[in-house]
CSV table of C-alpha atoms in Angstrom, one decimal:
chain,number,residue,atom,x,y,z
L,1,UNK,CA,17.9,-6.8,-6.6
L,2,UNK,CA,14.2,-7.3,-5.8
L,3,UNK,CA,11.9,-6.5,-8.7
L,4,UNK,CA,8.1,-6.7,-9.1
L,5,UNK,CA,6.8,-6.0,-12.6
L,6,UNK,CA,3.0,-5.8,-13.2
L,7,UNK,CA,1.3,-6.2,-16.5
L,8,UNK,CA,-2.1,-6.9,-18.1
L,9,UNK,CA,-3.8,-3.5,-17.6
L,10,UNK,CA,-5.7,-1.6,-20.1
L,11,UNK,CA,-9.1,0.0,-21.1
L,12,UNK,CA,-12.1,-2.3,-20.7
L,13,UNK,CA,-15.8,-1.9,-20.7
L,14,UNK,CA,-18.0,-2.2,-17.6
L,15,UNK,CA,-18.9,-5.8,-16.8
L,16,UNK,CA,-15.9,-7.2,-18.5
L,17,UNK,CA,-12.9,-9.1,-17.1
L,18,UNK,CA,-9.2,-8.6,-16.9
L,19,UNK,CA,-6.3,-10.6,-15.4
L,20,UNK,CA,-3.2,-8.8,-14.0
L,21,UNK,CA,0.2,-10.4,-13.5
L,22,UNK,CA,3.1,-9.5,-11.3
L,23,UNK,CA,6.4,-11.2,-12.0
L,24,UNK,CA,8.8,-11.3,-9.1
L,25,UNK,CA,12.6,-11.6,-9.1
L,26,UNK,CA,15.5,-11.1,-6.7
L,27,UNK,CA,14.0,-13.0,-3.7
L,28,UNK,CA,12.5,-16.4,-3.0
L,29,UNK,CA,9.0,-15.7,-4.2
L,30,UNK,CA,7.6,-19.0,-2.8
L,31,UNK,CA,8.4,-18.0,0.7
L,32,UNK,CA,6.5,-14.7,0.9
L,33,UNK,CA,3.0,-13.6,1.2
L,34,UNK,CA,2.0,-11.1,-1.5
L,35,UNK,CA,-0.5,-8.2,-1.8
L,36,UNK,CA,-2.4,-6.2,-4.3
L,37,UNK,CA,-3.1,-2.5,-3.6
L,38,UNK,CA,-4.8,0.0,-5.8
L,39,UNK,CA,-5.1,3.7,-6.2
L,40,UNK,CA,-7.9,5.5,-8.0
L,41,UNK,CA,-6.8,8.7,-9.9
L,42,UNK,CA,-6.1,11.5,-7.5
L,43,UNK,CA,-7.2,9.3,-4.6
L,44,UNK,CA,-5.6,7.4,-1.7
L,45,UNK,CA,-4.2,3.9,-1.4
L,46,UNK,CA,-6.6,1.0,-1.0
L,47,UNK,CA,-5.5,-2.5,0.0
L,48,UNK,CA,-7.5,-5.1,-1.9
L,49,UNK,CA,-6.0,-8.6,-1.5
L,50,UNK,CA,-3.5,-10.9,0.2
L,51,UNK,CA,-2.4,-14.4,-0.6
L,52,UNK,CA,-0.2,-16.5,1.6
L,53,UNK,CA,3.1,-17.9,0.3
L,54,UNK,CA,1.5,-21.4,-0.2
L,55,UNK,CA,-1.9,-20.1,-1.4
L,56,UNK,CA,-3.4,-21.6,1.8
L,57,UNK,CA,-5.2,-18.4,2.7
L,58,UNK,CA,-6.6,-15.5,0.7
L,59,UNK,CA,-8.1,-12.3,2.0
L,60,UNK,CA,-10.0,-9.5,0.2
L,61,UNK,CA,-11.4,-6.0,0.7
L,62,UNK,CA,-15.1,-5.9,0.8
L,63,UNK,CA,-15.1,-3.7,-2.3
L,64,UNK,CA,-13.7,-6.6,-4.4
L,65,UNK,CA,-14.9,-9.7,-2.6
L,66,UNK,CA,-16.7,-12.1,-4.9
L,67,UNK,CA,-15.5,-10.3,-8.1
L,68,UNK,CA,-11.7,-10.4,-7.8
L,69,UNK,CA,-9.5,-13.5,-7.2
L,70,UNK,CA,-5.9,-13.5,-6.1
L,71,UNK,CA,-3.7,-16.4,-7.1
L,72,UNK,CA,-0.1,-17.3,-7.6
L,73,UNK,CA,2.2,-19.7,-9.5
L,74,UNK,CA,5.3,-20.2,-7.5
L,75,UNK,CA,6.9,-22.2,-10.3
L,76,UNK,CA,6.7,-19.0,-12.4
L,77,UNK,CA,7.4,-16.5,-9.6
L,78,UNK,CA,4.1,-14.8,-10.6
L,79,UNK,CA,1.2,-13.3,-8.7
L,80,UNK,CA,-2.1,-12.8,-10.4
L,81,UNK,CA,-5.3,-10.8,-9.9
L,82,UNK,CA,-8.3,-11.9,-11.9
L,83,UNK,CA,-10.9,-9.2,-12.0
L,84,UNK,CA,-14.5,-9.9,-13.1
L,85,UNK,CA,-17.6,-7.8,-13.4
L,86,UNK,CA,-15.5,-4.7,-13.6
L,87,UNK,CA,-17.1,-1.3,-12.6
L,88,UNK,CA,-16.1,2.3,-13.3
L,89,UNK,CA,-15.0,2.5,-9.6
L,90,UNK,CA,-12.4,-0.1,-10.3
L,91,UNK,CA,-10.5,2.3,-12.4
L,92,UNK,CA,-7.1,2.7,-10.7
L,93,UNK,CA,-3.4,2.0,-10.7
L,94,UNK,CA,-2.9,-1.5,-9.4
L,95,UNK,CA,0.3,-2.4,-7.5
L,96,UNK,CA,1.6,-5.7,-6.2
L,97,UNK,CA,3.7,-5.7,-3.1
L,98,UNK,CA,5.8,-8.1,-1.2
L,99,UNK,CA,4.7,-8.9,2.4
L,100,UNK,CA,6.1,-6.2,4.7
L,101,UNK,CA,5.3,-3.7,1.9
L,102,UNK,CA,9.1,-3.1,1.6
L,103,UNK,CA,9.0,-3.7,-2.2
L,104,UNK,CA,6.3,-2.5,-4.7
L,105,UNK,CA,5.9,-2.9,-8.4
L,106,UNK,CA,5.7,0.2,-10.7
L,107,UNK,CA,2.0,-0.3,-11.0
L,108,UNK,CA,-0.3,-1.1,-14.0
L,109,UNK,CA,-3.3,1.1,-15.0
L,110,UNK,CA,-6.8,-0.3,-15.3
L,111,UNK,CA,-9.5,1.9,-16.8
L,112,UNK,CA,-13.1,0.7,-16.9
L,113,UNK,CA,-15.2,2.9,-19.2
L,114,UNK,CA,-17.7,2.6,-22.0
V,1,UNK,CA,-13.0,-3.5,10.1
V,2,UNK,CA,-10.3,-1.3,11.6
V,3,UNK,CA,-10.5,2.3,10.6
V,4,UNK,CA,-7.4,4.5,10.4
V,5,UNK,CA,-8.2,8.2,10.9
V,6,UNK,CA,-5.3,10.3,9.5
V,7,UNK,CA,-4.7,14.0,10.0
V,8,UNK,CA,-4.2,16.5,8.7
V,9,UNK,CA,-5.2,15.9,5.1
V,10,UNK,CA,-3.0,18.8,4.0
V,11,UNK,CA,0.0,20.3,5.7
V,12,UNK,CA,1.7,23.4,4.4
V,13,UNK,CA,5.1,23.8,5.9
V,14,UNK,CA,8.4,25.6,5.4
V,15,UNK,CA,11.8,24.1,4.9
V,16,UNK,CA,13.5,23.3,8.2
V,17,UNK,CA,10.1,22.9,10.0
V,18,UNK,CA,9.4,20.1,12.3
V,19,UNK,CA,6.2,18.4,11.1
V,20,UNK,CA,4.0,15.6,12.5
V,21,UNK,CA,1.3,13.5,10.9
V,22,UNK,CA,-1.0,11.4,13.0
V,23,UNK,CA,-3.1,8.2,12.5
V,24,UNK,CA,-5.6,7.0,15.0
V,25,UNK,CA,-6.7,3.4,15.0
V,26,UNK,CA,-10.3,2.5,15.8
V,27,UNK,CA,-9.2,-0.8,17.5
V,28,UNK,CA,-6.0,-2.1,19.0
V,29,UNK,CA,-3.4,-2.7,16.3
V,30,UNK,CA,-0.4,-3.0,18.6
V,31,UNK,CA,2.6,-2.0,16.6
V,32,UNK,CA,1.3,-3.3,13.2
V,33,UNK,CA,1.6,0.2,11.7
V,34,UNK,CA,3.6,1.3,8.7
V,35,UNK,CA,4.2,4.7,7.1
V,36,UNK,CA,4.6,5.3,3.4
V,37,UNK,CA,5.8,8.2,1.3
V,38,UNK,CA,4.5,8.6,-2.2
V,39,UNK,CA,5.7,11.1,-4.8
V,40,UNK,CA,3.8,12.0,-7.9
V,41,UNK,CA,3.8,9.2,-10.5
V,42,UNK,CA,5.8,6.9,-8.2
V,43,UNK,CA,5.1,3.8,-6.2
V,44,UNK,CA,4.8,4.2,-2.4
V,45,UNK,CA,8.0,3.9,-0.4
V,46,UNK,CA,8.0,2.3,3.1
V,47,UNK,CA,9.4,4.7,5.6
V,48,UNK,CA,8.5,3.2,9.0
V,49,UNK,CA,7.5,-0.3,10.1
V,50,UNK,CA,6.5,-1.7,13.4
V,51,UNK,CA,5.3,1.8,14.3
V,52,UNK,CA,8.8,3.0,15.3
V,53,UNK,CA,11.4,1.3,13.1
V,54,UNK,CA,13.1,3.3,10.4
V,55,UNK,CA,13.2,1.4,7.1
V,56,UNK,CA,16.5,0.9,5.3
V,57,UNK,CA,17.8,3.9,3.5
V,58,UNK,CA,15.4,6.3,5.1
V,59,UNK,CA,17.0,9.5,6.5
V,60,UNK,CA,17.2,9.8,10.3
V,61,UNK,CA,15.1,13.0,10.3
V,62,UNK,CA,12.1,10.7,10.0
V,63,UNK,CA,10.8,9.0,13.1
V,64,UNK,CA,7.7,7.1,14.2
V,65,UNK,CA,6.1,7.0,17.6
V,66,UNK,CA,3.0,5.6,19.3
V,67,UNK,CA,0.8,6.8,22.2
V,68,UNK,CA,-2.0,4.4,22.8
V,69,UNK,CA,-4.0,4.2,19.6
V,70,UNK,CA,-2.4,7.3,18.2
V,71,UNK,CA,0.6,6.8,15.8
V,72,UNK,CA,2.7,9.6,14.5
V,73,UNK,CA,5.2,10.2,11.8
V,74,UNK,CA,7.6,13.1,12.5
V,75,UNK,CA,10.1,14.9,10.2
V,76,UNK,CA,12.5,16.8,12.4
V,77,UNK,CA,13.7,19.3,9.8
V,78,UNK,CA,11.8,19.4,6.6
V,79,UNK,CA,13.8,19.2,3.3
V,80,UNK,CA,12.5,19.9,-0.2
V,81,UNK,CA,12.7,16.2,-1.1
V,82,UNK,CA,10.2,15.4,1.7
V,83,UNK,CA,7.3,17.1,-0.2
V,84,UNK,CA,5.0,14.2,-1.0
V,85,UNK,CA,1.9,12.4,0.1
V,86,UNK,CA,2.2,10.2,3.3
V,87,UNK,CA,0.0,7.3,4.3
V,88,UNK,CA,-0.3,5.1,7.3
V,89,UNK,CA,-1.3,1.4,7.0
V,90,UNK,CA,-2.5,-1.0,9.7
V,91,UNK,CA,-1.5,-4.7,9.1
V,92,UNK,CA,-2.9,-6.2,12.3
V,93,UNK,CA,-5.7,-7.9,10.6
V,94,UNK,CA,-7.5,-8.2,7.3
V,95,UNK,CA,-8.8,-6.1,5.7
V,96,UNK,CA,-5.7,-4.1,6.0
V,97,UNK,CA,-6.5,-0.4,5.9
V,98,UNK,CA,-4.7,2.8,4.9
V,99,UNK,CA,-5.2,6.2,6.3
V,100,UNK,CA,-6.7,8.8,3.9
V,101,UNK,CA,-3.3,10.4,3.3
V,102,UNK,CA,-1.6,13.7,4.1
V,103,UNK,CA,-0.3,16.0,1.4
V,104,UNK,CA,2.9,17.7,2.6
V,105,UNK,CA,3.5,20.9,0.7
V,106,UNK,CA,5.6,24.0,0.8
V,107,UNK,CA,4.0,26.9,2.5
């Protein structure tokens, strides 16, 4: 059974940093590209980042480019999202998803507030 | 960037109705279009991929179609469990972009 489990969220102050993790199981993680998607409260879905299976390519939404970094450790079956210079508008539920968007994690909440 | 214009934003409908939600792409995306269903407090669920292909486990009352740059999700006969938010997503090129969403609710 495919599972994606996010962690690392919480309440942080504007300007601070946070690193999210997404642990994958039930499939060959090292063979698949992975995504991060977020959803602000009561708002729609926003794609934010993609990393290729071998980390050779990374892509970002303009809203996070230069502040967020997607990475992965295939030996640990884990996807990461390092978030710096956080703003109130980054407040959202963050989901990881397998390429094809056929499997999503349950999401982890990030709240940026003073 | 490719823009996905989704309509309507809200769709009141009755059980048994046939309903259609549409997304229009600002550039050619071929069949790189997916549809998702999201219920309150839940992660999105992929319903359609490749514009017209039904995802595994999705009821056959759901279907996807394409006419040029217009993509549609149709539910042939609405059931109570279909009340949810629906989103399209283009995955032709980065940045991937979602439509703004459609809230399907009981009239």
